[in-house]
Amino acid sequence: MASVSLTRVIEKMKLENLTPEIDVKHVKITQPDINRPALQLAGYFEHFDATRLQIVGFVEYTYMEGLTDETRREAYEKLMAYDIPCIVFSRDLKPDPIFLETAIRHQIPLLSTKKSTSDFMSEIIRWLNVKLAPCISVHGVLVDVYGEGITGESGIGKSEAALELIRRGHRLVTDDVVELRKVSDDTLVGSAPDITKHFIELRGIGIVDVKALFGALSVKDTQTIDLVIRLEDWDKDKEYDRLGLEENYTEYLGNKVVCHNIPIRPGRNLAVICETAAINHRQKKMGYNAAKELYTRVQNSLAKRREEDEDDE
């Protein structure tokens, strides 16, 4: 199961550790969802998912302030009897002494953020969704060409095409291995393994550091994948799509992505072809399809000719 260390969460979200005496190095977050324990503080624990990160906002805080010391101890004991990864106080709020004492006794880390509850919730959920999303590694290259991805078989020329795209102002995300994460049912995000980030392998030359050669603007850490381009050797006996009236798809982690199979042979400018495919895909998303426009013109022309023939008769 995917997990994120609590130490990483603290660093990324710039959280203040209110219980430094508790070791957080071995605490893992395994759920992208969060919970606000208002109902649990009131005594309702049905369907309570203790594995989630718990957030105490202004509402929960003012509710706890209105409780007697005895009621607080009872509510806190019941809440922290569960194996909770951590509790975060928003709006720079601080726990009362009883809450702090109970948390230390149960070894539950307490953290604090200056952000509002809603802002912190949206940010932590978005970040955890990416980090804990289902992930696979696929062979290929990912380049930000208006948000589109390029994949191809080993030795087919995809790295060379990617290098030319970088020279034309586009940005490399990863070469050779693409880590795909399913962030939602509609979104796939690609990134590079840490060990190969910003490197490209060019046969006959070796390893090239794209960031060092072309600057920081030539690379990117992550990219949403909207289009897959598969490069393949030209086969004269194979029928290739020449109109594009119907889309072909490939599937990763249950998500379908538009896929183009592009045959290559000497003399074809792969970078220009990839740019054109990316722009054409953007046009289709905006509602314009050149293939359908051509089909409509042909149909209108045929209809007009039939009308003229009928008039001549």
Short mmCIF file of C-alpha atoms in Angstrom, two decimals:
data_model
loop_
_atom_site.label_atom_id
_atom_site.label_comp_id
_atom_site.label_asym_id
_atom_site.label_seq_id
_atom_site.Cartn_x
_atom_site.Cartn_y
_atom_site.Cartn_z
CA MET A 1 0.00 0.00 0.00
CA ALA A 2 1.27 3.47 -0.90
CA SER A 3 2.12 5.74 1.99
CA VAL A 4 3.64 9.13 2.79
CA SER A 5 5.77 9.73 5.88
CA LEU A 6 4.43 12.24 8.37
CA THR A 7 7.85 13.94 8.28
CA ARG A 8 7.32 14.63 4.56
CA VAL A 9 3.84 16.02 5.25
CA ILE A 10 5.23 18.35 7.92
CA GLU A 11 7.93 19.62 5.57
CA LYS A 12 5.63 20.05 2.57
CA MET A 13 2.79 21.76 4.45
CA LYS A 14 5.12 23.77 6.72
CA LEU A 15 3.45 22.48 9.88
CA GLU A 16 4.52 23.26 13.43
CA ASN A 17 5.14 20.19 15.59
CA LEU A 18 3.42 20.76 18.96
CA THR A 19 4.66 17.44 20.38
CA PRO A 20 8.40 17.26 19.59
CA GLU A 21 8.79 14.56 22.25
CA ILE A 22 6.89 12.12 20.00
CA ASP A 23 8.92 10.41 17.26
CA VAL A 24 7.16 11.03 13.92
CA LYS A 25 9.75 9.35 11.68
CA HIS A 26 7.87 6.05 11.54
CA VAL A 27 4.34 7.49 11.22
CA LYS A 28 2.80 6.91 7.78
CA ILE A 29 -0.24 8.48 6.09
CA THR A 30 -2.02 5.89 3.93
CA GLN A 31 -5.29 7.69 3.16
CA PRO A 32 -5.70 10.75 0.89
CA ASP A 33 -8.93 11.67 2.67
CA ILE A 34 -9.10 13.63 5.91
CA ASN A 35 -11.55 13.77 8.81
CA ARG A 36 -12.81 16.54 11.10
CA PRO A 37 -13.55 14.80 14.42
CA ALA A 38 -16.53 16.92 15.52
CA LEU A 39 -18.89 13.93 15.72
CA GLN A 40 -16.27 11.82 17.48
CA LEU A 41 -15.74 14.52 20.13
CA ALA A 42 -19.51 14.41 20.65
CA GLY A 43 -19.32 10.64 21.17
CA TYR A 44 -20.36 9.22 17.79
CA PHE A 45 -17.81 6.71 16.43
CA GLU A 46 -19.85 4.73 13.88
CA HIS A 47 -17.97 4.55 10.53
CA PHE A 48 -15.03 6.48 12.03
CA ASP A 49 -11.91 5.96 9.90
CA ALA A 50 -9.04 6.45 12.34
CA THR A 51 -6.39 5.97 9.62
CA ARG A 52 -7.21 9.38 8.17
CA LEU A 53 -5.38 12.56 9.07
CA GLN A 54 -7.55 14.44 11.61
CA ILE A 55 -8.09 18.21 11.34
CA VAL A 56 -9.40 20.36 14.19
CA GLY A 57 -10.89 23.61 12.93
CA PHE A 58 -12.53 26.58 14.62
CA VAL A 59 -15.86 24.74 15.08
CA GLU A 60 -14.30 21.75 16.87
CA TYR A 61 -12.05 24.07 18.90
CA THR A 62 -14.91 26.23 20.22
CA TYR A 63 -16.94 23.09 20.99
CA MET A 64 -14.07 21.73 23.11
CA GLU A 65 -13.74 25.08 24.90
CA GLY A 66 -17.34 24.80 26.08
CA LEU A 67 -16.81 21.39 27.74
CA THR A 68 -16.01 20.84 31.40
CA ASP A 69 -12.60 19.37 32.27
CA GLU A 70 -14.15 16.01 33.13
CA THR A 71 -16.11 15.85 29.87
CA ARG A 72 -12.99 16.85 27.93
CA ARG A 73 -10.92 14.07 29.45
CA GLU A 74 -13.59 11.50 28.61
CA ALA A 75 -14.00 12.75 25.00
CA TYR A 76 -10.25 12.97 24.40
CA GLU A 77 -9.63 9.48 25.83
CA LYS A 78 -12.27 7.95 23.55
CA LEU A 79 -10.90 9.77 20.48
CA MET A 80 -7.25 8.98 21.08
CA ALA A 81 -7.85 5.37 22.01
CA TYR A 82 -7.82 4.87 18.21
CA ASP A 83 -4.57 4.57 16.26
CA ILE A 84 -4.69 8.06 14.74
CA PRO A 85 -1.67 9.09 12.60
CA CYS A 86 -1.81 12.73 13.70
CA ILE A 87 -4.10 15.66 14.56
CA VAL A 88 -3.64 19.04 12.88
CA PHE A 89 -4.95 22.30 14.39
CA SER A 90 -5.75 24.96 11.76
CA ARG A 91 -5.79 28.79 12.11
CA ASP A 92 -2.73 28.61 14.39
CA LEU A 93 -4.94 27.22 17.17
CA LYS A 94 -3.27 25.43 20.07
CA PRO A 95 -4.63 22.44 22.02
CA ASP A 96 -5.62 22.85 25.67
CA PRO A 97 -3.39 21.23 28.34
CA ILE A 98 -5.70 18.22 28.76
CA PHE A 99 -5.71 17.54 25.00
CA LEU A 100 -1.92 17.87 24.87
CA GLU A 101 -1.42 15.58 27.87
CA THR A 102 -3.76 12.92 26.43
CA ALA A 103 -2.06 13.03 23.02
CA ILE A 104 1.41 12.60 24.52
CA ARG A 105 0.25 9.68 26.62
CA HIS A 106 -1.24 7.95 23.57
CA GLN A 107 1.77 8.94 21.38
CA ILE A 108 -0.37 10.83 18.84
CA PRO A 109 1.49 13.72 17.16
CA LEU A 110 -0.15 17.15 17.30
CA LEU A 111 0.59 19.67 14.55
CA SER A 112 -0.47 23.22 13.77
CA THR A 113 -0.90 25.31 10.63
CA LYS A 114 -1.56 29.03 10.17
CA LYS A 115 -3.84 28.38 7.20
CA SER A 116 -7.62 28.41 7.42
CA THR A 117 -9.32 25.04 7.75
CA SER A 118 -10.78 25.00 4.23
CA ASP A 119 -7.52 26.15 2.59
CA PHE A 120 -5.46 23.55 4.43
CA MET A 121 -7.98 20.78 3.72
CA SER A 122 -8.05 21.46 -0.02
CA GLU A 123 -4.25 21.65 -0.22
CA ILE A 124 -3.52 18.50 1.80
CA ILE A 125 -6.20 16.45 -0.01
CA ARG A 126 -4.89 17.52 -3.43
CA TRP A 127 -1.29 16.72 -2.47
CA LEU A 128 -2.10 13.38 -0.82
CA ASN A 129 -4.25 12.36 -3.81
CA VAL A 130 -1.19 12.73 -6.04
CA LYS A 131 1.26 11.05 -3.66
CA LEU A 132 -1.05 8.13 -2.78
CA ALA A 133 -2.60 7.62 -6.21
CA PRO A 134 -2.32 4.19 -7.90
CA CYS A 135 0.96 4.18 -9.83
CA ILE A 136 2.51 2.20 -12.68
CA SER A 137 5.70 2.63 -14.72
CA VAL A 138 5.54 2.54 -18.52
CA HIS A 139 8.25 2.72 -21.15
CA GLY A 140 8.35 5.99 -23.05
CA VAL A 141 9.02 9.72 -22.98
CA LEU A 142 6.78 12.43 -21.53
CA VAL A 143 7.14 15.94 -22.91
CA ASP A 144 4.94 18.95 -22.17
CA VAL A 145 3.76 19.83 -25.68
CA TYR A 146 0.67 21.78 -24.69
CA GLY A 147 0.08 19.04 -22.12
CA GLU A 148 0.49 16.00 -24.35
CA GLY A 149 2.58 12.81 -23.86
CA ILE A 150 4.88 10.98 -26.29
CA THR A 151 5.57 7.24 -26.02
CA GLY A 152 7.32 4.80 -28.32
CA GLU A 153 9.23 1.56 -28.50
CA SER A 154 12.90 1.45 -27.54
CA GLY A 155 15.20 2.60 -30.32
CA ILE A 156 12.40 4.00 -32.47
CA GLY A 157 13.54 7.63 -32.13
CA LYS A 158 11.36 8.97 -29.34
CA SER A 159 14.27 10.46 -27.37
CA GLU A 160 15.55 12.25 -30.47
CA ALA A 161 12.03 13.60 -31.12
CA ALA A 162 11.82 14.73 -27.51
CA LEU A 163 15.18 16.52 -27.80
CA GLU A 164 14.00 18.39 -30.89
CA LEU A 165 10.79 19.37 -29.08
CA ILE A 166 12.86 20.72 -26.18
CA ARG A 167 14.90 22.81 -28.65
CA ARG A 168 11.61 24.19 -29.97
CA GLY A 169 10.64 25.45 -26.50
CA HIS A 170 8.73 22.51 -25.01
CA ARG A 171 9.59 20.90 -21.68
CA LEU A 172 10.85 17.44 -20.78
CA VAL A 173 9.18 15.59 -17.90
CA THR A 174 10.87 12.19 -18.21
CA ASP A 175 12.73 9.97 -20.65
CA ASP A 176 12.69 6.16 -20.91
CA VAL A 177 10.46 5.51 -17.85
CA VAL A 178 7.20 7.36 -17.13
CA GLU A 179 5.57 6.97 -13.72
CA LEU A 180 1.81 7.28 -14.19
CA ARG A 181 -0.47 8.15 -11.28
CA LYS A 182 -4.26 7.97 -11.40
CA VAL A 183 -5.18 11.15 -9.56
CA SER A 184 -8.87 10.86 -10.45
CA ASP A 185 -11.15 8.93 -12.82
CA ASP A 186 -10.42 11.57 -15.47
CA THR A 187 -6.82 12.52 -14.77
CA LEU A 188 -3.47 10.79 -15.21
CA VAL A 189 -0.33 12.57 -14.05
CA GLY A 190 3.11 11.56 -15.29
CA SER A 191 6.45 12.12 -13.58
CA ALA A 192 10.06 10.90 -13.67
CA PRO A 193 11.76 8.47 -11.29
CA ASP A 194 14.11 10.46 -9.06
CA ILE A 195 17.17 8.65 -10.39
CA THR A 196 16.59 9.59 -14.08
CA LYS A 197 14.98 13.02 -13.64
CA HIS A 198 16.06 15.54 -16.34
CA PHE A 199 18.26 12.97 -18.16
CA ILE A 200 17.86 11.78 -21.76
CA GLU A 201 19.67 8.81 -23.31
CA LEU A 202 20.79 9.36 -26.91
CA ARG A 203 22.17 6.31 -28.65
CA GLY A 204 25.69 6.94 -29.84
CA ILE A 205 26.14 9.92 -27.49
CA GLY A 206 25.07 8.63 -24.09
CA ILE A 207 23.38 10.41 -21.19
CA VAL A 208 22.49 14.10 -21.60
CA ASP A 209 21.44 16.41 -18.74
CA VAL A 210 18.65 18.48 -20.31
CA LYS A 211 18.40 20.95 -17.43
CA ALA A 212 22.15 21.66 -17.51
CA LEU A 213 22.22 22.07 -21.31
CA PHE A 214 18.99 23.98 -21.97
CA GLY A 215 18.19 25.57 -18.60
CA ALA A 216 15.46 25.24 -15.98
CA LEU A 217 12.72 26.29 -18.42
CA SER A 218 13.31 23.11 -20.46
CA VAL A 219 12.18 20.68 -17.73
CA LYS A 220 9.09 20.04 -15.63
CA ASP A 221 8.42 17.75 -12.66
CA THR A 222 4.89 16.53 -13.46
CA GLN A 223 2.42 16.76 -16.33
CA THR A 224 -1.19 15.78 -16.93
CA ILE A 225 -1.43 13.33 -19.84
CA ASP A 226 -4.06 14.10 -22.48
CA LEU A 227 -2.60 12.40 -25.56
CA VAL A 228 -0.38 9.41 -26.27
CA ILE A 229 1.64 9.25 -29.50
CA ARG A 230 3.04 5.83 -30.39
CA LEU A 231 5.88 5.82 -32.89
CA GLU A 232 6.25 2.72 -35.04
CA ASP A 233 8.22 1.66 -38.11
CA TRP A 234 6.51 2.34 -41.43
CA ASP A 235 4.78 -0.76 -42.82
CA LYS A 236 3.74 -0.40 -46.46
CA ASP A 237 1.24 -3.25 -46.09
CA LYS A 238 -0.55 -1.65 -43.15
CA GLU A 239 -3.55 0.67 -43.44
CA TYR A 240 -3.06 3.94 -41.56
CA ASP A 241 -5.76 6.39 -40.52
CA ARG A 242 -5.73 9.31 -42.97
CA LEU A 243 -8.83 11.21 -41.83
CA GLY A 244 -9.07 11.00 -38.04
CA LEU A 245 -12.87 10.88 -37.90
CA GLU A 246 -12.77 8.38 -35.03
CA GLU A 247 -10.46 8.51 -32.04
CA ASN A 248 -8.36 5.55 -30.92
CA TYR A 249 -7.71 5.07 -27.22
CA THR A 250 -5.22 3.36 -24.95
CA GLU A 251 -5.88 2.56 -21.31
CA TYR A 252 -3.76 3.12 -18.21
CA LEU A 253 -5.04 2.27 -14.71
CA GLY A 254 -8.59 2.19 -16.05
CA ASN A 255 -8.38 5.67 -17.63
CA LYS A 256 -8.73 5.99 -21.40
CA VAL A 257 -6.38 8.35 -23.22
CA VAL A 258 -6.54 9.37 -26.90
CA CYS A 259 -3.80 7.54 -28.79
CA HIS A 260 -2.24 8.18 -32.23
CA ASN A 261 -0.10 5.57 -33.98
CA ILE A 262 2.35 7.47 -36.16
CA PRO A 263 4.48 5.56 -38.70
CA ILE A 264 8.02 6.87 -39.08
CA ARG A 265 10.48 6.65 -41.95
CA PRO A 266 13.51 8.71 -43.02
CA GLY A 267 12.67 12.31 -43.84
CA ARG A 268 9.65 12.71 -41.54
CA ASN A 269 9.99 15.57 -39.04
CA LEU A 270 8.76 13.93 -35.84
CA ALA A 271 8.87 17.10 -33.75
CA VAL A 272 6.60 18.99 -36.15
CA ILE A 273 4.24 16.00 -36.38
CA CYS A 274 4.03 15.78 -32.58
CA GLU A 275 3.38 19.52 -32.26
CA THR A 276 0.65 19.34 -34.90
CA ALA A 277 -0.97 16.36 -33.17
CA ALA A 278 -0.93 18.24 -29.87
CA ILE A 279 -2.47 21.41 -31.33
CA ASN A 280 -5.06 19.40 -33.28
CA HIS A 281 -6.02 17.59 -30.05
CA ARG A 282 -6.45 20.93 -28.29
CA GLN A 283 -8.71 22.11 -31.11
CA LYS A 284 -10.86 19.00 -30.73
CA LYS A 285 -11.20 19.62 -26.99
CA MET A 286 -12.31 23.17 -27.83
CA GLY A 287 -15.01 21.84 -30.17
CA TYR A 288 -13.40 22.04 -33.62
CA ASN A 289 -12.63 18.85 -35.57
CA ALA A 290 -10.95 19.38 -38.95
CA ALA A 291 -11.83 15.86 -40.16
CA LYS A 292 -15.52 16.40 -39.41
CA GLU A 293 -15.37 19.81 -41.07
CA LEU A 294 -13.96 18.20 -44.25
CA TYR A 295 -16.60 15.46 -44.12
CA THR A 296 -19.35 18.09 -43.83
CA ARG A 297 -17.97 20.02 -46.80
CA VAL A 298 -17.83 16.87 -48.94
CA GLN A 299 -21.40 15.96 -48.01
CA ASN A 300 -22.63 19.47 -48.76
CA SER A 301 -20.80 19.45 -52.11
CA LEU A 302 -22.34 16.10 -53.08
CA ALA A 303 -25.79 17.28 -52.07
CA LYS A 304 -25.37 20.45 -54.12
CA ARG A 305 -24.32 18.43 -57.18
CA ARG A 306 -27.34 16.17 -56.84
CA GLU A 307 -29.62 19.21 -56.73
CA GLU A 308 -27.95 20.65 -59.86
CA ASP A 309 -28.32 17.33 -61.71
CA GLU A 310 -32.01 17.17 -60.78
CA ASP A 311 -32.51 20.74 -62.04
CA ASP A 312 -30.83 19.90 -65.39
CA GLU A 313 -33.20 16.98 -65.88
#
